[in-house]
Coordinates of C-alpha atoms in Angstrom, one line a residue:
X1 CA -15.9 144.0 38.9
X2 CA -14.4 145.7 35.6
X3 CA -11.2 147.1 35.0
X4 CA -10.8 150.7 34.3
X5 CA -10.3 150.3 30.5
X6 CA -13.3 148.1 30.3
X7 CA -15.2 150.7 31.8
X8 CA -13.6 153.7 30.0
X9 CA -15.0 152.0 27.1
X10 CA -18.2 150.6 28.5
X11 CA -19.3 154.3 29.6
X12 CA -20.0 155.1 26.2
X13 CA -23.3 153.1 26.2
X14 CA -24.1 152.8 29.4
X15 CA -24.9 155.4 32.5
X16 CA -22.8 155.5 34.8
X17 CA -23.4 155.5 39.0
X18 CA -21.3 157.6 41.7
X19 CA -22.6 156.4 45.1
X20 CA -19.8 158.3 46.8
X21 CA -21.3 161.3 49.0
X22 CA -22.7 164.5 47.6
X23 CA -19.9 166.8 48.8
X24 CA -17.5 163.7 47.3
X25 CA -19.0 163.8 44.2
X26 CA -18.8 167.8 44.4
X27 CA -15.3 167.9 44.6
X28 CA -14.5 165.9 41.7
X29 CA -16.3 163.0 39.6
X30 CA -16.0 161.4 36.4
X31 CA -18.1 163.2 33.6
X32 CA -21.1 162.6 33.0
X33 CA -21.6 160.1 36.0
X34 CA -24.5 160.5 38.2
X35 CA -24.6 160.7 41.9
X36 CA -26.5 158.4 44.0
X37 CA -25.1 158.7 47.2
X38 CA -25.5 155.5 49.2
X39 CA -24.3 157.5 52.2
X40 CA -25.1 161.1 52.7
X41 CA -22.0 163.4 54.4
X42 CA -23.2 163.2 57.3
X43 CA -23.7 159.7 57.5
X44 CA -20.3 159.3 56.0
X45 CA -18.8 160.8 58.4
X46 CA -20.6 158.7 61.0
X47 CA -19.3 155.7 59.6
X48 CA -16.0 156.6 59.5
X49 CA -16.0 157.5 63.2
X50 CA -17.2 154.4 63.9
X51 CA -14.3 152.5 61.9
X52 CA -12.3 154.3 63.5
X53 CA -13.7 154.2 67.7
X54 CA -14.9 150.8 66.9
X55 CA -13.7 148.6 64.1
X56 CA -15.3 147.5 60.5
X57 CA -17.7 145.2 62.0
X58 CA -19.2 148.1 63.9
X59 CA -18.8 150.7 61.2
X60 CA -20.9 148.4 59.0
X61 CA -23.7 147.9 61.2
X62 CA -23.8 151.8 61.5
X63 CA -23.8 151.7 57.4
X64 CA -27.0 149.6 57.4
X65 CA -28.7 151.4 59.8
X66 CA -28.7 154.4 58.5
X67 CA -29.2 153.4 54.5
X68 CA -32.2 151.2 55.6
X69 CA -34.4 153.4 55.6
X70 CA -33.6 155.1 52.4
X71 CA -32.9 151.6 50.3
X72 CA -36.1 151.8 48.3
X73 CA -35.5 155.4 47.6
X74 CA -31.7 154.4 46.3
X75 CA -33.5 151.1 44.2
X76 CA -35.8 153.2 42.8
X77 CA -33.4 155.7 41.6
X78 CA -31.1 153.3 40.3
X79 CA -34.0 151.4 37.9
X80 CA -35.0 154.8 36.7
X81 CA -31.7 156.0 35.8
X82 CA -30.8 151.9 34.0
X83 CA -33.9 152.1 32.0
X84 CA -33.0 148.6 31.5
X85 CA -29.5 148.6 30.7
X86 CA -26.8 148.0 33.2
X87 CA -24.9 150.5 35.7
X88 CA -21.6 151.4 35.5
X89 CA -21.1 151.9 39.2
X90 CA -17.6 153.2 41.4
X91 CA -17.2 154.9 44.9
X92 CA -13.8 156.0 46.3
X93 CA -11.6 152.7 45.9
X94 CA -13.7 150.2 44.7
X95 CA -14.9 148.7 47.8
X96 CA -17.8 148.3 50.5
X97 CA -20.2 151.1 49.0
X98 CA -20.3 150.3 45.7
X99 CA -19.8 146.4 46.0
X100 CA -23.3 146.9 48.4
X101 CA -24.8 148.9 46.2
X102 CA -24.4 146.8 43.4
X103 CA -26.1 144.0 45.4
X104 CA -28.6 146.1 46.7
X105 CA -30.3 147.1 43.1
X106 CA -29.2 143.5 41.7
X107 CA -31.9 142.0 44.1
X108 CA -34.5 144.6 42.4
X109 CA -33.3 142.9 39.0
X110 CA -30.5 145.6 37.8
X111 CA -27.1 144.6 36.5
X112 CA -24.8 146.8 37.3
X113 CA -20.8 146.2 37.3
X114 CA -18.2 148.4 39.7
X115 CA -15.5 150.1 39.0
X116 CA -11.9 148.2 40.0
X117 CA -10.4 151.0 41.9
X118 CA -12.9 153.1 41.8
X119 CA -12.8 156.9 41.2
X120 CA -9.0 156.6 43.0
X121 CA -8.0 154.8 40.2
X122 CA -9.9 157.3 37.6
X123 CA -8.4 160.0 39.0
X124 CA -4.4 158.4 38.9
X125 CA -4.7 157.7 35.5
X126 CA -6.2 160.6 34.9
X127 CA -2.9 162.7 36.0
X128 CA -0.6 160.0 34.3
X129 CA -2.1 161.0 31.2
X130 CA -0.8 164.9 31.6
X131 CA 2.8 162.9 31.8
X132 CA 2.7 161.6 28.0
X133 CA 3.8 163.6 25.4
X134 CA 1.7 166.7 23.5
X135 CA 2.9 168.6 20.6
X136 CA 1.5 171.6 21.9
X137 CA 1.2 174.9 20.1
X138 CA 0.9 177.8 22.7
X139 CA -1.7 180.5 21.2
X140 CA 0.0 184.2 22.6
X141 CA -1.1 187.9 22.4
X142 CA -1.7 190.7 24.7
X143 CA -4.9 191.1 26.7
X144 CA -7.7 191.7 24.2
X145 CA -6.0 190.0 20.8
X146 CA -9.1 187.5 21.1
X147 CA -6.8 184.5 21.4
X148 CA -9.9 182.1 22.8
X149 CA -12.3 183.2 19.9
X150 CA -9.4 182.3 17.3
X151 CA -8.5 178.9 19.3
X152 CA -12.2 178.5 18.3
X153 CA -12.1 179.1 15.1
X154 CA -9.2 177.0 14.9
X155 CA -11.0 174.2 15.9
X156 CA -13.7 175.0 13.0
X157 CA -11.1 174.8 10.8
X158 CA -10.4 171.2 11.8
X159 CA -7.1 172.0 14.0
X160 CA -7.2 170.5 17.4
X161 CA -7.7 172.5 20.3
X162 CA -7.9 172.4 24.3
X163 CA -10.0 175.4 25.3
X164 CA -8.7 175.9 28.9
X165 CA -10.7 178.8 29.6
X166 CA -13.8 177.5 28.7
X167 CA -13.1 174.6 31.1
X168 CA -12.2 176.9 33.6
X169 CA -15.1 179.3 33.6
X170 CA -12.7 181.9 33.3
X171 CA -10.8 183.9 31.2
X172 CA -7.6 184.1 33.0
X173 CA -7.1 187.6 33.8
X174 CA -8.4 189.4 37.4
X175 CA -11.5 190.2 35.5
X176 CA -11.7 187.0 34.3
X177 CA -14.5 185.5 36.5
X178 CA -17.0 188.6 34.9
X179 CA -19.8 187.4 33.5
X180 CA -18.8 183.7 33.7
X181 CA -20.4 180.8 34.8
X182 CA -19.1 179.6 38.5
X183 CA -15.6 177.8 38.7
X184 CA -15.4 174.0 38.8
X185 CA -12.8 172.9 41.3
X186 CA -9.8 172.2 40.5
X187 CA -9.9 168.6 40.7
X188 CA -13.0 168.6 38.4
X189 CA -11.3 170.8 36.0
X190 CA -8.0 168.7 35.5
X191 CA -10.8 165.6 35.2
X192 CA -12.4 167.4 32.3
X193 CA -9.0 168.0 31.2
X194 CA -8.4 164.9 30.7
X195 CA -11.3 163.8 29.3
X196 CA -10.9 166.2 26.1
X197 CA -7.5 165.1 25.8
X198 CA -8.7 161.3 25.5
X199 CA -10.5 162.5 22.7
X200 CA -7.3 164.1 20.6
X201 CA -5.0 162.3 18.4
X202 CA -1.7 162.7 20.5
X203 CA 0.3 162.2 17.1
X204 CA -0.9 165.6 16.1
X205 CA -0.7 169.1 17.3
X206 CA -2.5 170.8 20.0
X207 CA -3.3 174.3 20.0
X208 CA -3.8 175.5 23.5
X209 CA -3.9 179.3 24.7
X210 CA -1.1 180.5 26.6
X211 CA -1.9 180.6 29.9
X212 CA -0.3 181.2 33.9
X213 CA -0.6 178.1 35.9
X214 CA -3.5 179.3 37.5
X215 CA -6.7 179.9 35.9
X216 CA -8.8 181.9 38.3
X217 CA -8.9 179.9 41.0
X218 CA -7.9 176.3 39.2
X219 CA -4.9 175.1 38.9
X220 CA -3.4 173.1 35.8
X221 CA -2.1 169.6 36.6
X222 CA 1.9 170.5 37.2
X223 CA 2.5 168.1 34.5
X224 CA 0.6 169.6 31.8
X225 CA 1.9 172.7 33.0
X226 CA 5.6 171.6 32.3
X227 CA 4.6 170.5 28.7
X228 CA 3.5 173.8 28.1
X229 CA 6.7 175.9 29.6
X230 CA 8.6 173.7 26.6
X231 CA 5.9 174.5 24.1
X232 CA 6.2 176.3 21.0
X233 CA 4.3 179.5 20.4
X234 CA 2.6 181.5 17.7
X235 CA 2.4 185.3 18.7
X236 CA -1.0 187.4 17.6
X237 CA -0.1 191.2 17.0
X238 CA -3.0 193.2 17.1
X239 CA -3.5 196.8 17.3
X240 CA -3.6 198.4 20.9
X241 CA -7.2 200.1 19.6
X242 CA -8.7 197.2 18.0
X243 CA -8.0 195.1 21.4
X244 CA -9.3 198.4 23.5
X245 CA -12.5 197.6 20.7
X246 CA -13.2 193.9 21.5
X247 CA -12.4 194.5 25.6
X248 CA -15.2 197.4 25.5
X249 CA -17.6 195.5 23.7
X250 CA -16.6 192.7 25.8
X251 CA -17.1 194.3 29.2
X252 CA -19.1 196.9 28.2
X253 CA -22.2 195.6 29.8
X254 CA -20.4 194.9 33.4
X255 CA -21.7 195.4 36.5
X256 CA -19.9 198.8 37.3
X257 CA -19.8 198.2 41.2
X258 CA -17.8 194.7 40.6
X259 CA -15.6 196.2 37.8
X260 CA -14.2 198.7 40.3
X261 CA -14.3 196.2 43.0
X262 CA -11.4 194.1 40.7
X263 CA -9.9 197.0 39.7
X264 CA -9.0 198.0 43.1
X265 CA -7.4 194.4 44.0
X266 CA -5.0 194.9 41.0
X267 CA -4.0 198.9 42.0
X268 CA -0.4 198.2 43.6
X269 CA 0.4 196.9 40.1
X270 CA -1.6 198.8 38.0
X271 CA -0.2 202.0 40.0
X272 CA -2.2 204.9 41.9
X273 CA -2.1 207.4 39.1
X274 CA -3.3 204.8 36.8
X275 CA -5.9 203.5 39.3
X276 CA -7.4 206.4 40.0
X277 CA -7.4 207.8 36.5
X278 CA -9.5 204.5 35.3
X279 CA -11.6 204.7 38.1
X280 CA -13.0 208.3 37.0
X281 CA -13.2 207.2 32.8
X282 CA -15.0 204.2 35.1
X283 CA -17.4 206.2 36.8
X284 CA -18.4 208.7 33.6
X285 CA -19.1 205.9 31.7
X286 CA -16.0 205.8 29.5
X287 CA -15.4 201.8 29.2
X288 CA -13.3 202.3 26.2
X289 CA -11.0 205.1 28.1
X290 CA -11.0 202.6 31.3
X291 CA -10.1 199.6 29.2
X292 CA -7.3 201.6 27.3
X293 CA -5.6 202.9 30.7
X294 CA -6.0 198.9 32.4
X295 CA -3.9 197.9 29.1
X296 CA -0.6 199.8 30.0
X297 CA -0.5 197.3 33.3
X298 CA -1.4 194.4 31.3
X299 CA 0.7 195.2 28.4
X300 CA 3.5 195.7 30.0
X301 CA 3.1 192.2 32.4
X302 CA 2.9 190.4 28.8
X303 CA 5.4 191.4 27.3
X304 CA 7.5 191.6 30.0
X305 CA 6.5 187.5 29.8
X306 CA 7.4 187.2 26.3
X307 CA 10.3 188.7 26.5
X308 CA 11.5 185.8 29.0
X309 CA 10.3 183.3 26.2
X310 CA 11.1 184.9 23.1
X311 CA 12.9 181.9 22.1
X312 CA 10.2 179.7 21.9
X313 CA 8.2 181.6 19.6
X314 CA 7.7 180.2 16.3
X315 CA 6.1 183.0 14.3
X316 CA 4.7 186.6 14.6
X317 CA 1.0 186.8 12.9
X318 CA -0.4 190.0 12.3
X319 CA -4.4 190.7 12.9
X320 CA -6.7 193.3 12.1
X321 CA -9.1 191.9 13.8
X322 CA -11.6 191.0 10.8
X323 CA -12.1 187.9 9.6
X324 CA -11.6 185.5 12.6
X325 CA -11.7 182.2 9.7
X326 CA -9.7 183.8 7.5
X327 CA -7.0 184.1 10.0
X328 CA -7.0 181.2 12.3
X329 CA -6.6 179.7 8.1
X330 CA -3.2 181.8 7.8
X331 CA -2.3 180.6 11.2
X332 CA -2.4 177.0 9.8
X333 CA -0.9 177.4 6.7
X334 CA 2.1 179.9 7.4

């Protein structure tokens, strides 16, 4: 057995093994671990009945039965993915399933070490780690001031960055989800999280975009949240017809169906007149009239936001939205 800072450090060479069950593992696992379930769901749940109707010893018996037949399978999996080193392997808590496993592919002649804890004790220190303290520097614009391309650019410029919306698969707003990659859950996206945070120098600043507590469907961890309620912010002001620009180019190439699909979720706020106004630039083909009418709702949400944080703002940067590196520059030297 290793501790979790042995194998936080060990990972780096080695693979590591989930052998919790798939929909387990789907829920949330450590990056770039791989699964081999010992038991499938169903035969997870099996054994848990069991523990519970009939005691361990039973429970166990069931566990044997039912990975017997797939043991070779699991071995032979296992010496592929070692390639001759040794496995980093965890389940829930550190107990039955990986401590069998790791005896089960150690008589085929593969080290492997588990996890103390298992992915439990990943996950708690995970959410400890949104407790310490981040200079963060909250990114802030309307809707369309390309506040994620700049973060990036930012980051070229050797600033460091958390890109929450890239994590997310999402970029925040009720369209958000367009033309994006699936969601993670929420539990896998506060892992990742933390895992780019492990990476940052803590003594340094941060530059994160400003963001709801909800991302899509995610959530942020409630701690990193609060960090970012205290946080400073720098304020992009860009031109209402350059953003109108970058959204039309942006969603220009939309499915139209799915567009107006969203667009109807958001019409109580956005208003009827307004809704309905959209809908037909929508329909004709006008993106850049659509996008331009969405903007008075969004707009006014925004800085109705700001206005409750105006305090917190450090500095007001103007854009013209040329020359991204030339900017995010002025943004870290101004």
């Amino acid at each position: 057995m290793i501790s979790l800072q042995e194998f936080l450090s060990l990972r780096i060479d080695l693979p590591v093994v989930d052998v919790r069950s798939p929909l387990e593992f789907q829920e949330g696992h450590i990056q770039g671990a791989l699964n081999i379930p010992l038991l499938n769901n169903e035969e997870r749940v099996a054994v848990g009945t069991d523990y519970k109707q009939k005691g361990q010893a039973e429970a166990i018996k069931t566990g044997f039965r039912l990975v017997g037949p797939r043991l070779v399978e699991i071995v032979n999996e296992a010496t592929k993915i070692s390639s001759g080193r040794e496995l980093l392997v965890h389940c829930w808590r550190g107990g039955m399933r990986s401590n069998n496993f790791c005896q089960f592919v150690g008589m085929a002649g593969v080290k492997s070490n588990a996890l103390t804890g298992g992915y439990k004790a990943y996950r708690q220190f995970g959410l400890e780690a949104f407790k310490k303290p981040l200079h963060l520097i909250l990114l802030t614009g309307c809707t369309g001031s390309g506040k994620s391309e700049v973060l990036r650019a930012l980051k070229e410029k050797g600033a460091q960055i958390l890109d929450l919306e890239k994590l997310a698969s999402h970029k925040g707003s009720a369209f958000g989800h367009l033309m994006m990659d699936s969601q993670p859950t929420t539990e896998q996206f506060q892992n990742d999280l933390f895992e780019e945070i492990l990476k940052l120098d803590l003594s340094k600043p941060i530059w994160v975009e400003d963001e709801s507590i909800a991302i899509g469907k995610i959530f942020l961890p409630n701690d990193f949240w609060q960090t970012m309620m205290k946080s400073p912010m720098v304020k992009m002001e860009v031109d209402k017809k350059i953003r109108v620009e970058r959204l039309t180019h942006e969603y220009g190439t939309a499915d139209r169906d799915e567009f107006l699909q969203i667009m109807g979720k958001v019409t109580k706020k956005l208003g009827g007149q307004h809704f309905n106004a959209a809908k037909e630039k929508l329909l004709q083909g006008d993106m850049a009239s659509t996008i331009e009418i969405l903007l008075t709702y969004y707009d006014k949400a925004y800085l109705d936001s700001i206005g409750k944080r105006k305090e917190r703002i450090l500095k007001a940067v103007e854009w013209n939205g040329k020359d991204m590196s030339q900017f995010a520059e002025s943004l870290l030297t101004t």
